[in-house]
Tab-separated table of C-alpha atoms in Angstrom:
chain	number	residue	atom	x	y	z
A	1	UNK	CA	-27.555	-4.951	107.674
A	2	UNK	CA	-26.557	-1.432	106.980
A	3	UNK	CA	-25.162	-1.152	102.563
A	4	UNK	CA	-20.999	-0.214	102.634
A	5	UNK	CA	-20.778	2.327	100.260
A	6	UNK	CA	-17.834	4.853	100.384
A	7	UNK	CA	-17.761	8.181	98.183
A	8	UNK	CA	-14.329	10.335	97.249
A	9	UNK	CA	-13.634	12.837	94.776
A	10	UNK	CA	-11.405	11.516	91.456
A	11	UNK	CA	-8.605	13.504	91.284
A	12	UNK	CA	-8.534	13.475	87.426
A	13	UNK	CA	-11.959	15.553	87.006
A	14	UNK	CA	-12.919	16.450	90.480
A	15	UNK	CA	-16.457	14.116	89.725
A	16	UNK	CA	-17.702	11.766	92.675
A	17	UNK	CA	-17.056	8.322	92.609
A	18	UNK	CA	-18.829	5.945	94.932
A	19	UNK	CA	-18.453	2.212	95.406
A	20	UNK	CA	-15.725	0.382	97.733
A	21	UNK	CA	-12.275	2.058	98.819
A	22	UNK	CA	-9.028	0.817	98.518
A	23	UNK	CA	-5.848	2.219	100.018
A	24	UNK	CA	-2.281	1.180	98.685
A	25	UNK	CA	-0.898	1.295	101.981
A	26	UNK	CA	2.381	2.703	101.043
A	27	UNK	CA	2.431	5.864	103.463
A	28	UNK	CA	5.345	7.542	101.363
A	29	UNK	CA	3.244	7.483	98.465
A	30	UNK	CA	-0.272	6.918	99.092
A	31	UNK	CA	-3.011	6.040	96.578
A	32	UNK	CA	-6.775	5.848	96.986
A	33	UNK	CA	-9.266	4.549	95.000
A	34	UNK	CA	-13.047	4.001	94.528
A	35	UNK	CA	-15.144	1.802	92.682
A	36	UNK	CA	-15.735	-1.760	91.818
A	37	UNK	CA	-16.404	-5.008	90.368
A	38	UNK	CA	-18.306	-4.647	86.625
A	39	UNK	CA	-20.349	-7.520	85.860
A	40	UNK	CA	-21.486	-7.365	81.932
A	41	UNK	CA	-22.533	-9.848	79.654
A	42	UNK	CA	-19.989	-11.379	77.639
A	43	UNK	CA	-18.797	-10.140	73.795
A	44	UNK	CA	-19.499	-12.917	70.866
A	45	UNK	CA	-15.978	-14.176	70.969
A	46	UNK	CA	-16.163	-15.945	73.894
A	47	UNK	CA	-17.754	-18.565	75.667
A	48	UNK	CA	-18.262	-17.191	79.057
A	49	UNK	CA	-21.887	-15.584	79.870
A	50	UNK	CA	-20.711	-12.595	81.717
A	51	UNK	CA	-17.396	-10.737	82.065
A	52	UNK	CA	-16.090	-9.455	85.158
A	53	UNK	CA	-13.521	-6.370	85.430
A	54	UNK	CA	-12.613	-3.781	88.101
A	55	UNK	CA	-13.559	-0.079	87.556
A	56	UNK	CA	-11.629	1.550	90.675
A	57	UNK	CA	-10.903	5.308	90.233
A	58	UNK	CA	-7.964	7.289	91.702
A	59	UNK	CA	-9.780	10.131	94.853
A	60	UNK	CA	-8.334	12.520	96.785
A	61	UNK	CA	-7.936	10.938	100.125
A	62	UNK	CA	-9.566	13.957	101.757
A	63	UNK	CA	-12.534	13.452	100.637
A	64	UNK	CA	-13.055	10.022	101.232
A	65	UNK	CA	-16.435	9.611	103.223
A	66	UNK	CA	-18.490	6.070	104.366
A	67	UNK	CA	-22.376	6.216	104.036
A	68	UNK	CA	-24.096	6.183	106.965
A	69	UNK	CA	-26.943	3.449	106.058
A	70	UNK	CA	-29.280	6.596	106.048
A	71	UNK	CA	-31.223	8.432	103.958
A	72	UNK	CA	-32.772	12.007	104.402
A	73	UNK	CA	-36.317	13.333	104.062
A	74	UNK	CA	-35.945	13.406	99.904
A	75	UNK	CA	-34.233	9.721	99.799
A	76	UNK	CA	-30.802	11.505	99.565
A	77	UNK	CA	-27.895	8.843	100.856
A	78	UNK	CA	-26.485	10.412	103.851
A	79	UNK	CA	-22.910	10.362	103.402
A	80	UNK	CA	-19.767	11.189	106.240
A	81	UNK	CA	-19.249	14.883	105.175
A	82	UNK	CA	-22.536	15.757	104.368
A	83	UNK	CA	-24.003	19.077	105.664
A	84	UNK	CA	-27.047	18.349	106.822
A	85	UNK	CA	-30.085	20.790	108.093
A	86	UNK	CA	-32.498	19.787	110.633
A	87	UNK	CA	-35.455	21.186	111.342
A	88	UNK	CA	-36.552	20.244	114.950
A	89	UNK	CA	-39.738	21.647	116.093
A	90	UNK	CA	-39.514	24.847	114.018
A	91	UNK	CA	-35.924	25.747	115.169
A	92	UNK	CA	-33.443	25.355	112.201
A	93	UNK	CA	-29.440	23.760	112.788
A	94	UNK	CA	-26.747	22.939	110.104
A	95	UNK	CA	-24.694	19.730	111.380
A	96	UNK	CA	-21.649	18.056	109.596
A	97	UNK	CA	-21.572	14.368	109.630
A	98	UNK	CA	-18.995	12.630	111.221
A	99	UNK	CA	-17.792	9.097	111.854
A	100	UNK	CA	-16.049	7.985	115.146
A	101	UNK	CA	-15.808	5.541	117.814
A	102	UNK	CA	-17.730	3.227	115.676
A	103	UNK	CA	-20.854	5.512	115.376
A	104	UNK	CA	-22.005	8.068	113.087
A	105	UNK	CA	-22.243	11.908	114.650
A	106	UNK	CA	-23.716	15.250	113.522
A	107	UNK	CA	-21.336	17.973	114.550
A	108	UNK	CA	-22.982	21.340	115.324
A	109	UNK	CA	-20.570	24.386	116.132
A	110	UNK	CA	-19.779	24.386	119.596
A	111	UNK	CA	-22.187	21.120	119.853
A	112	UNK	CA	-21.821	17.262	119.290
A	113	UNK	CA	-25.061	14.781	119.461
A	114	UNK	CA	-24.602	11.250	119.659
A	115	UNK	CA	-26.535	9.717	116.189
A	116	UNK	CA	-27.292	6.413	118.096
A	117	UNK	CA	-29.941	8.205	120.226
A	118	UNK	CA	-31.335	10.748	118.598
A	119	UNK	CA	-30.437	9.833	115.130
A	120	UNK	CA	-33.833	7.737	114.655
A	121	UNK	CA	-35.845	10.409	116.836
A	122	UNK	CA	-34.586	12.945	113.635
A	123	UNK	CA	-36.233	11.260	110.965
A	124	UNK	CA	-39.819	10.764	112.055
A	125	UNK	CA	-41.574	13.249	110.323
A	126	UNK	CA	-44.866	12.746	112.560
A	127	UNK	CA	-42.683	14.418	115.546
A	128	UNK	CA	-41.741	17.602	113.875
A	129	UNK	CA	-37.991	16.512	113.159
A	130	UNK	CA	-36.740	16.558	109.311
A	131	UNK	CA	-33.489	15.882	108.169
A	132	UNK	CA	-32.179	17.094	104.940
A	133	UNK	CA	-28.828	17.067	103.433
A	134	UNK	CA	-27.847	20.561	101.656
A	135	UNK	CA	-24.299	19.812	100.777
A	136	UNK	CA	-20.760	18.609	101.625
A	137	UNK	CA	-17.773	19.915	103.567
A	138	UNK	CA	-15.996	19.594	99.777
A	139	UNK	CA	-18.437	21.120	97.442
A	140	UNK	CA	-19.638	23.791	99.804
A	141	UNK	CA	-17.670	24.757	102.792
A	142	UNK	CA	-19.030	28.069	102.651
A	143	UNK	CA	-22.477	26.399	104.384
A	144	UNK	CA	-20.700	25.894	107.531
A	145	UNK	CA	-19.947	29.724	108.130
């Protein structure tokens, strides 16, 4: 079973802030937010072993992106929004992940792959094929020109 892990950008300090996402649902004024349960142990003046609080952070709902259960050739997660170059056979491409339909895609300009069947094929080294993540549609948009 693939980790769920979702990224977005705090809109307080513009830092990245990954853990689980939760939407207010109130479309007239809606709120996003990233994080999660913090499990430490306990302070002297009680009796409980552990405490348990939430550390959620406000993002900017733009930004929010799902990991894809992937990793590239350096161990970097492979998040939705990542800008990803892959070298296949020699021949260099800069893709944009995307998530729809239930799957995972790289978006190339005037291209689309499907991940499902050549996703896999991309990260055996022994065939040629490296993937490597260079940046995000937020941090560096200026990749995909």
């Amino acid at each position: 079973m693939r980790e769920i892990l979702f990224r977005g950008k705090r809109l307080d300090d513009g830092k990245w802030v990954y853990g689980y996402v939760f939407d207010n649902g109130i479309a007239s004024d809606r709120k996003v937010f990233v994080g999660g349960l913090v499990v430490s142990d306990a302070t002297e003046n009680t009796d409980d072993r552990y405490e348990v609080g939430l550390d959620f952070e406000e993002a900017d709902p733009s930004t929010i992106g799902q990991y894809t259960g992937l990793t590239d050739k350096n161990g970097v997660k492979i998040f939705e929004g990542d800008i990803v170059l892959v070298n296949w056979f020699g021949d260099n491409g800069k893709f944009v992940v995307c998530y729809e339909g239930g799957s995972f895609f790289p978006y190339q300009i005037g291209c689309k792959f499907n991940f499902n069947s050549l996703w896999d094929v991309w990260f055996q080294d022994d065939d040629g094929t490296i993937m490597e993540v260079i940046g995000n549609i937020n941090d560096n948009p200026n990749l995909l020109d």
